[in-house]
Amino acid sequence: MQLSERALWCALPLLALGLVAHALTSHPLPMAAGIDWIPALGVSLSFRIDGLSALMLLMITGIGSAVFIYAGGYMHGHPGQRRLYALLSLFMLAMLVAVTADDLFVLFMAWEITSVLSFMLVGFEHERGSSRRAAQQAMLVTGGGGLAMLAGFTTLAMTMGTSSISTIVERLPSTEPTTALTVAMLLVIVGAFTKSAQWPFHFWLPNAMSAPTPVSAYLHSATMVKLGVYLLGRFDPGFGGWPLWSSVLLASGSITAVWGMLLALRERDLKRILAWSTVATLGTLVMLVGLRGEGAAAAVGALLLAHALYKAPLFFVAGNIDHGTGTRIIDELGGLRRAMPWTALIAALAGLSMAGLPMSFGYVAKDVIYEAKGAVDLLGVIKGANTIFGAIAVAVAGVAAVRVFWSAPRAGVTPSNAHEVGPSLLLPPLVLALCGLLLGIAPVYAESLLDAASFAMMPGTDPVHVRLTSLAALDLKHVAASLGVTLGIGALVYRYWDPLHRRLQRPMGRLLRYSSASYYDKLLGNLPRAAAALTRRLQHGALPGYMALCAGAMTLAVVGLMAAGLPSMAMPTFDGRAGPLGACALIVLGALSAALLRERMALMMGVGLVGYGSALLFVASGAPDVALTQFAVETVFVIVIAALLLAFRRARLERVQEPRWRPGSLLLSALFATAMTALLLVAVAVPFDDTLTRWYGENSVPAAHGHNVVNVILVDFRAIDTLVESFVVLLSFLAAAALLERLPQRPAEGATRRVMLDVVAPWLYALILGVAALALLRGHDEPGGGFVGGLLAVTATTLWAVVHGRDAARRRLPLGSPTALAALGVLLTVLAGLPALALGQPFMTHQWVDLGPWPLSTVLLFDLGVLLAVWGALGAYALALIDADIGPRVDEATP
Amino acid sequence: MSLALIVAMWACFAAGLYLALSRDLLRIVVGLALLGSGVNLLLLAAGRVGSAQPAIVAAGQRALGDAANPVPQALMLTAVVIGFALMCYAFVLVVTLLRRTGSEDALALRAAEPPPIEAIKPPLPARDVDIGRTP
């Protein structure tokens, strides 16, 4: 990449830094701005810069500038350098939005964008499997936390009635901690913990060290991981008074601090050691946020700044060592100060700050923390945890600064190719380390910033004037007291680093088997296995099983719905009339025989009984039209089944041996039927609203000139439904025709004359068709109609097919083809509706013309169309099925 | 609410589903037909069975007097016709399947399943085949 292009990229964060500095110095805090974004949800693009935001902004842009310049040198010649710069720029933008957002959902969006960009940056060397896995792990953990945080935010916004962070934080102290709010708080904590690598979500951070060093320095030490701490600090004024908040933060923070430092002792890669120490520092930060008292807020700000100022240079040092010697394993490094003097200087300055020795800003920060802890009553455990943290921090600083550059090498020699790196790799960390030195000597420069930051985290109190002890005012005895213990222990740990490492390997190894990292791995591994097992159980490919699942789910749904409300049911009464009683008895007999008898013929008989029984029931219940239709349908249906049974027998198919009693199916069927019956009883318990019935009853004669109300509903009031229905029946046959074409037909039988039937058949045929015509003509005022007529005609056609064969029956149809007949019928139904359009009325408004004694109308045309459609389509089905030929089996190409 | 009607409806639904859960293709279709009949009875009952008079306005009258409810009857008529078309279509499907596979067993319809080499979905255990074919 050309120098000019690098300069352009580096100009971005420098420009941002300049803008931030200008804004902060020329305007008083807090600054707020916003525009309405989604008014319906109450979400607005609002931004607010207060002290905490200002601190974070300076860190993001300042360290960002250093990182960009460093990346120019570090990734020089790398083909993906431009991609890195683009991703880093987008990341910086997302971070800027995240720390200034004043709306929960804007913050969430920026949060998730940083997660995604972190994923892309950690997986930058995507050809390496370890990078991909590390990126996936980071994404899953932080993404999962982000989802939890979203749930928390949504609950918070709904409970507090607004999504503006500043408003919520203002109102929270005076709100009752309800369950909803507590849950929201815990979810937000989870989100912050995943981002800031707190226990138990800490394991992704060291693995994220697969990223290139500039990325590690920027994201995983100075900015992104601090976002969780920022969130906690943002909500601390609101939730601070709630005991659960403090206890969770204190506990988790302390555990993270100790655990992170202990795990640092197990590492040999310099970057991973630094990563674990970052985890531990984040733990300390979280603990400080949870601490009550005035000094705690100042301590958070101080540590945030100090950590950024020493950790980023240390990461840069690790990168320089990698570039200069080709390795980062501390066993292979030693005495590098001669080959890499500048890097050694930077390491020394940064290490000074990390160890918290005087003359560094780290010492100032430690001082503030010490005061904060002293001001509050703390559990001894927590104090101890912090001491351990401080001690091992000293040891880590020693390893990174002293051991690598000064000590004589242990195993192996100083790498022979060790050389110093270029200026663009030295200048940024040097500047940062010098800042730390400057602020350590004269911390007054940082006072106003930390003032504002701590005020943002503890508003309402008097502004805590942060007193930072300058070098001049150091009290030696005070220094000795506060430093003595940590320095002593730290020096010991440093001296015995290798033995400690060896001793800790096994016990920690055993402990780590139960760590959250191993659970993460187990979860990821088991997920595909669980999915496979579920697929095997649910999608087994057995049709009866699928049917049972559907029926079972439906039963459960119905039962569940009713159980939820426990509505009242109507009690059935015993009706002693013979007609319905006999009909229902037939139905029950038919159903049971179809289900339980093993003979195939029983199916036919059972269905027939059910059908005829239903028809008789309809007669007895005052439904003559339906009864006639049912009689005709059942007749044809039974004939079709009989023909099919014959065809099956001829085909010599492989039969199914099934036990008569299938207990599982029996139980499911009984439950299903009971659920449906219960549903009916509930429905009938509701008082009947007869508005529709009365309307039809009153308007049938005046508006539609018909006395048969059922027929009037079908052909006049709901004529378009009937039109569509006839069309559907035709369509279904056309769909079946495609399948039927492939079925051969039985060759025509020889001429065995059955005298009786041959003589009677033509008369019967004519009679049935005559009755059908009669039904059509009188349907409007008396039982009958197009459907009845059509089905009677189908009966006639079926009779002819049984007697003379399919082709003869087909030829006897008008138009010679059932499909054509059906199409004509549908056409007539549509035509019947057109005169209305010609007269300017809505489609299908029937027209009446008085011609002497009998009125003529489009109703007749419509009914005729329905008759023809039903005759044609259902007749076609009947003809096709009666003469179907099933076997012997032909091997067709199966898909 | 007639008890006999309730019992008849229950029998239709139970028998219909019992048959539909069978392994025999023909029984499955017949089961669906029975379920359809059950639904017709459901419609009849939901419309409240009261008077047994057909829903025909008497000659000379202008409004329907005390009669059966015509609205569910219209629905039932449609249901009967479309139900018959549906059953016939189902029979056509069954006949086509029988030509393809030569077996009446629903468990023999495995054309859509992945080949048995898939680790995720092992094939069904062998089903019992009727060795003696009817002459």
mmCIF file with all atom_site columns, N, CA, C and O in Angstrom, chain A residues 714-715 718-729 787 825-833 843-844 862 866 869:
data_model
loop_
_atom_site.group_PDB
_atom_site.id
_atom_site.type_symbol
_atom_site.label_atom_id
_atom_site.label_alt_id
_atom_site.label_comp_id
_atom_site.label_asym_id
_atom_site.label_entity_id
_atom_site.label_seq_id
_atom_site.pdbx_PDB_ins_code
_atom_site.Cartn_x
_atom_site.Cartn_y
_atom_site.Cartn_z
_atom_site.occupancy
_atom_site.B_iso_or_equiv
_atom_site.pdbx_formal_charge
_atom_site.auth_seq_id
_atom_site.auth_comp_id
_atom_site.auth_asym_id
_atom_site.auth_atom_id
_atom_site.pdbx_PDB_model_num
ATOM 1   N N  . LEU A 1 714 ? -77.742 -21.079 -2.049  1.00 0.00 ? 714 LEU A N  1
ATOM 2   C CA . LEU A 1 714 ? -76.666 -21.608 -2.873  1.00 0.00 ? 714 LEU A CA 1
ATOM 3   C C  . LEU A 1 714 ? -76.562 -20.924 -4.220  1.00 0.00 ? 714 LEU A C  1
ATOM 4   O O  . LEU A 1 714 ? -75.459 -20.672 -4.705  1.00 0.00 ? 714 LEU A O  1
ATOM 5   N N  . VAL A 1 715 ? -77.700 -20.634 -4.868  1.00 0.00 ? 715 VAL A N  1
ATOM 6   C CA . VAL A 1 715 ? -77.588 -20.113 -6.236  1.00 0.00 ? 715 VAL A CA 1
ATOM 7   C C  . VAL A 1 715 ? -77.802 -18.622 -6.331  1.00 0.00 ? 715 VAL A C  1
ATOM 8   O O  . VAL A 1 715 ? -77.605 -18.046 -7.391  1.00 0.00 ? 715 VAL A O  1
ATOM 9   N N  . ARG A 1 718 ? -75.374 -16.720 -2.209  1.00 0.00 ? 718 ARG A N  1
ATOM 10  C CA . ARG A 1 718 ? -73.964 -17.116 -2.185  1.00 0.00 ? 718 ARG A CA 1
ATOM 11  C C  . ARG A 1 718 ? -73.585 -17.721 -3.512  1.00 0.00 ? 718 ARG A C  1
ATOM 12  O O  . ARG A 1 718 ? -72.875 -18.718 -3.576  1.00 0.00 ? 718 ARG A O  1
ATOM 13  N N  . ALA A 1 719 ? -74.057 -17.117 -4.616  1.00 0.00 ? 719 ALA A N  1
ATOM 14  C CA . ALA A 1 719 ? -73.859 -17.734 -5.920  1.00 0.00 ? 719 ALA A CA 1
ATOM 15  C C  . ALA A 1 719 ? -72.384 -17.814 -6.283  1.00 0.00 ? 719 ALA A C  1
ATOM 16  O O  . ALA A 1 719 ? -71.936 -18.776 -6.902  1.00 0.00 ? 719 ALA A O  1
ATOM 17  N N  . ILE A 1 720 ? -71.633 -16.805 -5.936  1.00 0.00 ? 720 ILE A N  1
ATOM 18  C CA . ILE A 1 720 ? -70.222 -16.822 -6.348  1.00 0.00 ? 720 ILE A CA 1
ATOM 19  C C  . ILE A 1 720 ? -69.477 -17.954 -5.646  1.00 0.00 ? 720 ILE A C  1
ATOM 20  O O  . ILE A 1 720 ? -68.594 -18.593 -6.241  1.00 0.00 ? 720 ILE A O  1
ATOM 21  N N  . ASP A 1 721 ? -69.833 -18.252 -4.388  1.00 0.00 ? 721 ASP A N  1
ATOM 22  C CA . ASP A 1 721 ? -69.220 -19.407 -3.722  1.00 0.00 ? 721 ASP A CA 1
ATOM 23  C C  . ASP A 1 721 ? -69.496 -20.678 -4.502  1.00 0.00 ? 721 ASP A C  1
ATOM 24  O O  . ASP A 1 721 ? -68.606 -21.517 -4.697  1.00 0.00 ? 721 ASP A O  1
ATOM 25  N N  . THR A 1 722 ? -70.720 -20.822 -4.954  1.00 0.00 ? 722 THR A N  1
ATOM 26  C CA . THR A 1 722 ? -71.087 -22.024 -5.694  1.00 0.00 ? 722 THR A CA 1
ATOM 27  C C  . THR A 1 722 ? -70.360 -22.071 -7.026  1.00 0.00 ? 722 THR A C  1
ATOM 28  O O  . THR A 1 722 ? -69.937 -23.141 -7.472  1.00 0.00 ? 722 THR A O  1
ATOM 29  N N  . LEU A 1 723 ? -70.205 -20.911 -7.659  1.00 0.00 ? 723 LEU A N  1
ATOM 30  C CA . LEU A 1 723 ? -69.458 -20.865 -8.913  1.00 0.00 ? 723 LEU A CA 1
ATOM 31  C C  . LEU A 1 723 ? -68.042 -21.371 -8.703  1.00 0.00 ? 723 LEU A C  1
ATOM 32  O O  . LEU A 1 723 ? -67.541 -22.216 -9.453  1.00 0.00 ? 723 LEU A O  1
ATOM 33  N N  . VAL A 1 724 ? -67.411 -20.860 -7.672  1.00 0.00 ? 724 VAL A N  1
ATOM 34  C CA . VAL A 1 724 ? -66.042 -21.279 -7.388  1.00 0.00 ? 724 VAL A CA 1
ATOM 35  C C  . VAL A 1 724 ? -66.004 -22.765 -7.068  1.00 0.00 ? 724 VAL A C  1
ATOM 36  O O  . VAL A 1 724 ? -65.087 -23.488 -7.456  1.00 0.00 ? 724 VAL A O  1
ATOM 37  N N  . GLU A 1 725 ? -67.011 -23.239 -6.362  1.00 0.00 ? 725 GLU A N  1
ATOM 38  C CA . GLU A 1 725 ? -67.030 -24.647 -5.995  1.00 0.00 ? 725 GLU A CA 1
ATOM 39  C C  . GLU A 1 725 ? -67.092 -25.530 -7.227  1.00 0.00 ? 725 GLU A C  1
ATOM 40  O O  . GLU A 1 725 ? -66.356 -26.516 -7.339  1.00 0.00 ? 725 GLU A O  1
ATOM 41  N N  . SER A 1 726 ? -67.949 -25.187 -8.177  1.00 0.00 ? 726 SER A N  1
ATOM 42  C CA . SER A 1 726 ? -68.004 -26.013 -9.388  1.00 0.00 ? 726 SER A CA 1
ATOM 43  C C  . SER A 1 726 ? -66.691 -25.957 -10.135 1.00 0.00 ? 726 SER A C  1
ATOM 44  O O  . SER A 1 726 ? -66.219 -26.958 -10.685 1.00 0.00 ? 726 SER A O  1
ATOM 45  N N  . PHE A 1 727 ? -66.094 -24.802 -10.127 1.00 0.00 ? 727 PHE A N  1
ATOM 46  C CA . PHE A 1 727 ? -64.801 -24.673 -10.784 1.00 0.00 ? 727 PHE A CA 1
ATOM 47  C C  . PHE A 1 727 ? -63.760 -25.556 -10.106 1.00 0.00 ? 727 PHE A C  1
ATOM 48  O O  . PHE A 1 727 ? -62.954 -26.202 -10.776 1.00 0.00 ? 727 PHE A O  1
ATOM 49  N N  . VAL A 1 728 ? -63.808 -25.596 -8.784  1.00 0.00 ? 728 VAL A N  1
ATOM 50  C CA . VAL A 1 728 ? -62.849 -26.403 -8.030  1.00 0.00 ? 728 VAL A CA 1
ATOM 51  C C  . VAL A 1 728 ? -63.039 -27.878 -8.336  1.00 0.00 ? 728 VAL A C  1
ATOM 52  O O  . VAL A 1 728 ? -62.073 -28.632 -8.495  1.00 0.00 ? 728 VAL A O  1
ATOM 53  N N  . VAL A 1 729 ? -64.280 -28.299 -8.413  1.00 0.00 ? 729 VAL A N  1
ATOM 54  C CA . VAL A 1 729 ? -64.532 -29.709 -8.706  1.00 0.00 ? 729 VAL A CA 1
ATOM 55  C C  . VAL A 1 729 ? -63.968 -30.074 -10.075 1.00 0.00 ? 729 VAL A C  1
ATOM 56  O O  . VAL A 1 729 ? -63.292 -31.097 -10.235 1.00 0.00 ? 729 VAL A O  1
ATOM 57  N N  . PHE A 1 787 ? -77.359 -29.202 -7.694  1.00 0.00 ? 787 PHE A N  1
ATOM 58  C CA . PHE A 1 787 ? -76.495 -30.246 -7.140  1.00 0.00 ? 787 PHE A CA 1
ATOM 59  C C  . PHE A 1 787 ? -77.195 -31.584 -7.144  1.00 0.00 ? 787 PHE A C  1
ATOM 60  O O  . PHE A 1 787 ? -76.635 -32.610 -7.538  1.00 0.00 ? 787 PHE A O  1
ATOM 61  N N  . GLY A 1 825 ? -70.510 -26.568 -18.206 1.00 0.00 ? 825 GLY A N  1
ATOM 62  C CA . GLY A 1 825 ? -71.271 -26.198 -17.025 1.00 0.00 ? 825 GLY A CA 1
ATOM 63  C C  . GLY A 1 825 ? -70.697 -24.974 -16.336 1.00 0.00 ? 825 GLY A C  1
ATOM 64  O O  . GLY A 1 825 ? -71.414 -24.031 -15.979 1.00 0.00 ? 825 GLY A O  1
ATOM 65  N N  . VAL A 1 826 ? -69.375 -24.975 -16.171 1.00 0.00 ? 826 VAL A N  1
ATOM 66  C CA . VAL A 1 826 ? -68.754 -23.819 -15.508 1.00 0.00 ? 826 VAL A CA 1
ATOM 67  C C  . VAL A 1 826 ? -68.968 -22.572 -16.345 1.00 0.00 ? 826 VAL A C  1
ATOM 68  O O  . VAL A 1 826 ? -69.246 -21.480 -15.821 1.00 0.00 ? 826 VAL A O  1
ATOM 69  N N  . LEU A 1 827 ? -68.867 -22.714 -17.645 1.00 0.00 ? 827 LEU A N  1
ATOM 70  C CA . LEU A 1 827 ? -69.072 -21.569 -18.532 1.00 0.00 ? 827 LEU A CA 1
ATOM 71  C C  . LEU A 1 827 ? -70.469 -20.999 -18.360 1.00 0.00 ? 827 LEU A C  1
ATOM 72  O O  . LEU A 1 827 ? -70.663 -19.785 -18.283 1.00 0.00 ? 827 LEU A O  1
ATOM 73  N N  . LEU A 1 828 ? -71.467 -21.902 -18.274 1.00 0.00 ? 828 LEU A N  1
ATOM 74  C CA . LEU A 1 828 ? -72.833 -21.428 -18.111 1.00 0.00 ? 828 LEU A CA 1
ATOM 75  C C  . LEU A 1 828 ? -73.010 -20.690 -16.794 1.00 0.00 ? 828 LEU A C  1
ATOM 76  O O  . LEU A 1 828 ? -73.723 -19.682 -16.725 1.00 0.00 ? 828 LEU A O  1
ATOM 77  N N  . THR A 1 829 ? -72.373 -21.188 -15.740 1.00 0.00 ? 829 THR A N  1
ATOM 78  C CA . THR A 1 829 ? -72.521 -20.482 -14.459 1.00 0.00 ? 829 THR A CA 1
ATOM 79  C C  . THR A 1 829 ? -71.954 -19.076 -14.555 1.00 0.00 ? 829 THR A C  1
ATOM 80  O O  . THR A 1 829 ? -72.509 -18.131 -14.002 1.00 0.00 ? 829 THR A O  1
ATOM 81  N N  . VAL A 1 830 ? -70.841 -18.946 -15.254 1.00 0.00 ? 830 VAL A N  1
ATOM 82  C CA . VAL A 1 830 ? -70.279 -17.594 -15.404 1.00 0.00 ? 830 VAL A CA 1
ATOM 83  C C  . VAL A 1 830 ? -71.182 -16.736 -16.267 1.00 0.00 ? 830 VAL A C  1
ATOM 84  O O  . VAL A 1 830 ? -71.451 -15.571 -15.954 1.00 0.00 ? 830 VAL A O  1
ATOM 85  N N  . LEU A 1 831 ? -71.697 -17.327 -17.345 1.00 0.00 ? 831 LEU A N  1
ATOM 86  C CA . LEU A 1 831 ? -72.566 -16.554 -18.236 1.00 0.00 ? 831 LEU A CA 1
ATOM 87  C C  . LEU A 1 831 ? -73.793 -16.044 -17.512 1.00 0.00 ? 831 LEU A C  1
ATOM 88  O O  . LEU A 1 831 ? -74.308 -14.966 -17.804 1.00 0.00 ? 831 LEU A O  1
ATOM 89  N N  . ALA A 1 832 ? -74.265 -16.858 -16.561 1.00 0.00 ? 832 ALA A N  1
ATOM 90  C CA . ALA A 1 832 ? -75.481 -16.456 -15.847 1.00 0.00 ? 832 ALA A CA 1
ATOM 91  C C  . ALA A 1 832 ? -75.288 -15.170 -15.085 1.00 0.00 ? 832 ALA A C  1
ATOM 92  O O  . ALA A 1 832 ? -76.244 -14.474 -14.758 1.00 0.00 ? 832 ALA A O  1
ATOM 93  N N  . GLY A 1 833 ? -74.050 -14.868 -14.788 1.00 0.00 ? 833 GLY A N  1
ATOM 94  C CA . GLY A 1 833 ? -73.826 -13.655 -14.013 1.00 0.00 ? 833 GLY A CA 1
ATOM 95  C C  . GLY A 1 833 ? -73.607 -12.422 -14.860 1.00 0.00 ? 833 GLY A C  1
ATOM 96  O O  . GLY A 1 833 ? -73.612 -11.307 -14.353 1.00 0.00 ? 833 GLY A O  1
ATOM 97  N N  . PHE A 1 843 ? -71.884 -8.152  -10.451 1.00 0.00 ? 843 PHE A N  1
ATOM 98  C CA . PHE A 1 843 ? -71.822 -9.462  -11.094 1.00 0.00 ? 843 PHE A CA 1
ATOM 99  C C  . PHE A 1 843 ? -72.678 -10.456 -10.324 1.00 0.00 ? 843 PHE A C  1
ATOM 100 O O  . PHE A 1 843 ? -72.694 -10.490 -9.115  1.00 0.00 ? 843 PHE A O  1
ATOM 101 N N  . MET A 1 844 ? -73.397 -11.303 -11.056 1.00 0.00 ? 844 MET A N  1
ATOM 102 C CA . MET A 1 844 ? -74.204 -12.384 -10.484 1.00 0.00 ? 844 MET A CA 1
ATOM 103 C C  . MET A 1 844 ? -75.459 -11.882 -9.757  1.00 0.00 ? 844 MET A C  1
ATOM 104 O O  . MET A 1 844 ? -76.014 -12.612 -8.954  1.00 0.00 ? 844 MET A O  1
ATOM 105 N N  . PHE A 1 862 ? -77.915 -20.619 -14.230 1.00 0.00 ? 862 PHE A N  1
ATOM 106 C CA . PHE A 1 862 ? -76.864 -20.900 -13.244 1.00 0.00 ? 862 PHE A CA 1
ATOM 107 C C  . PHE A 1 862 ? -76.985 -22.322 -12.722 1.00 0.00 ? 862 PHE A C  1
ATOM 108 O O  . PHE A 1 862 ? -76.012 -23.080 -12.670 1.00 0.00 ? 862 PHE A O  1
ATOM 109 N N  . VAL A 1 866 ? -74.456 -25.516 -12.927 1.00 0.00 ? 866 VAL A N  1
ATOM 110 C CA . VAL A 1 866 ? -73.978 -26.312 -11.789 1.00 0.00 ? 866 VAL A CA 1
ATOM 111 C C  . VAL A 1 866 ? -74.233 -27.786 -12.048 1.00 0.00 ? 866 VAL A C  1
ATOM 112 O O  . VAL A 1 866 ? -73.368 -28.648 -11.811 1.00 0.00 ? 866 VAL A O  1
ATOM 113 N N  . ALA A 1 869 ? -71.764 -29.086 -14.550 1.00 0.00 ? 869 ALA A N  1
ATOM 114 C CA . ALA A 1 869 ? -70.404 -29.154 -14.006 1.00 0.00 ? 869 ALA A CA 1
ATOM 115 C C  . ALA A 1 869 ? -70.259 -30.366 -13.098 1.00 0.00 ? 869 ALA A C  1
ATOM 116 O O  . ALA A 1 869 ? -69.281 -31.121 -13.192 1.00 0.00 ? 869 ALA A O  1
#
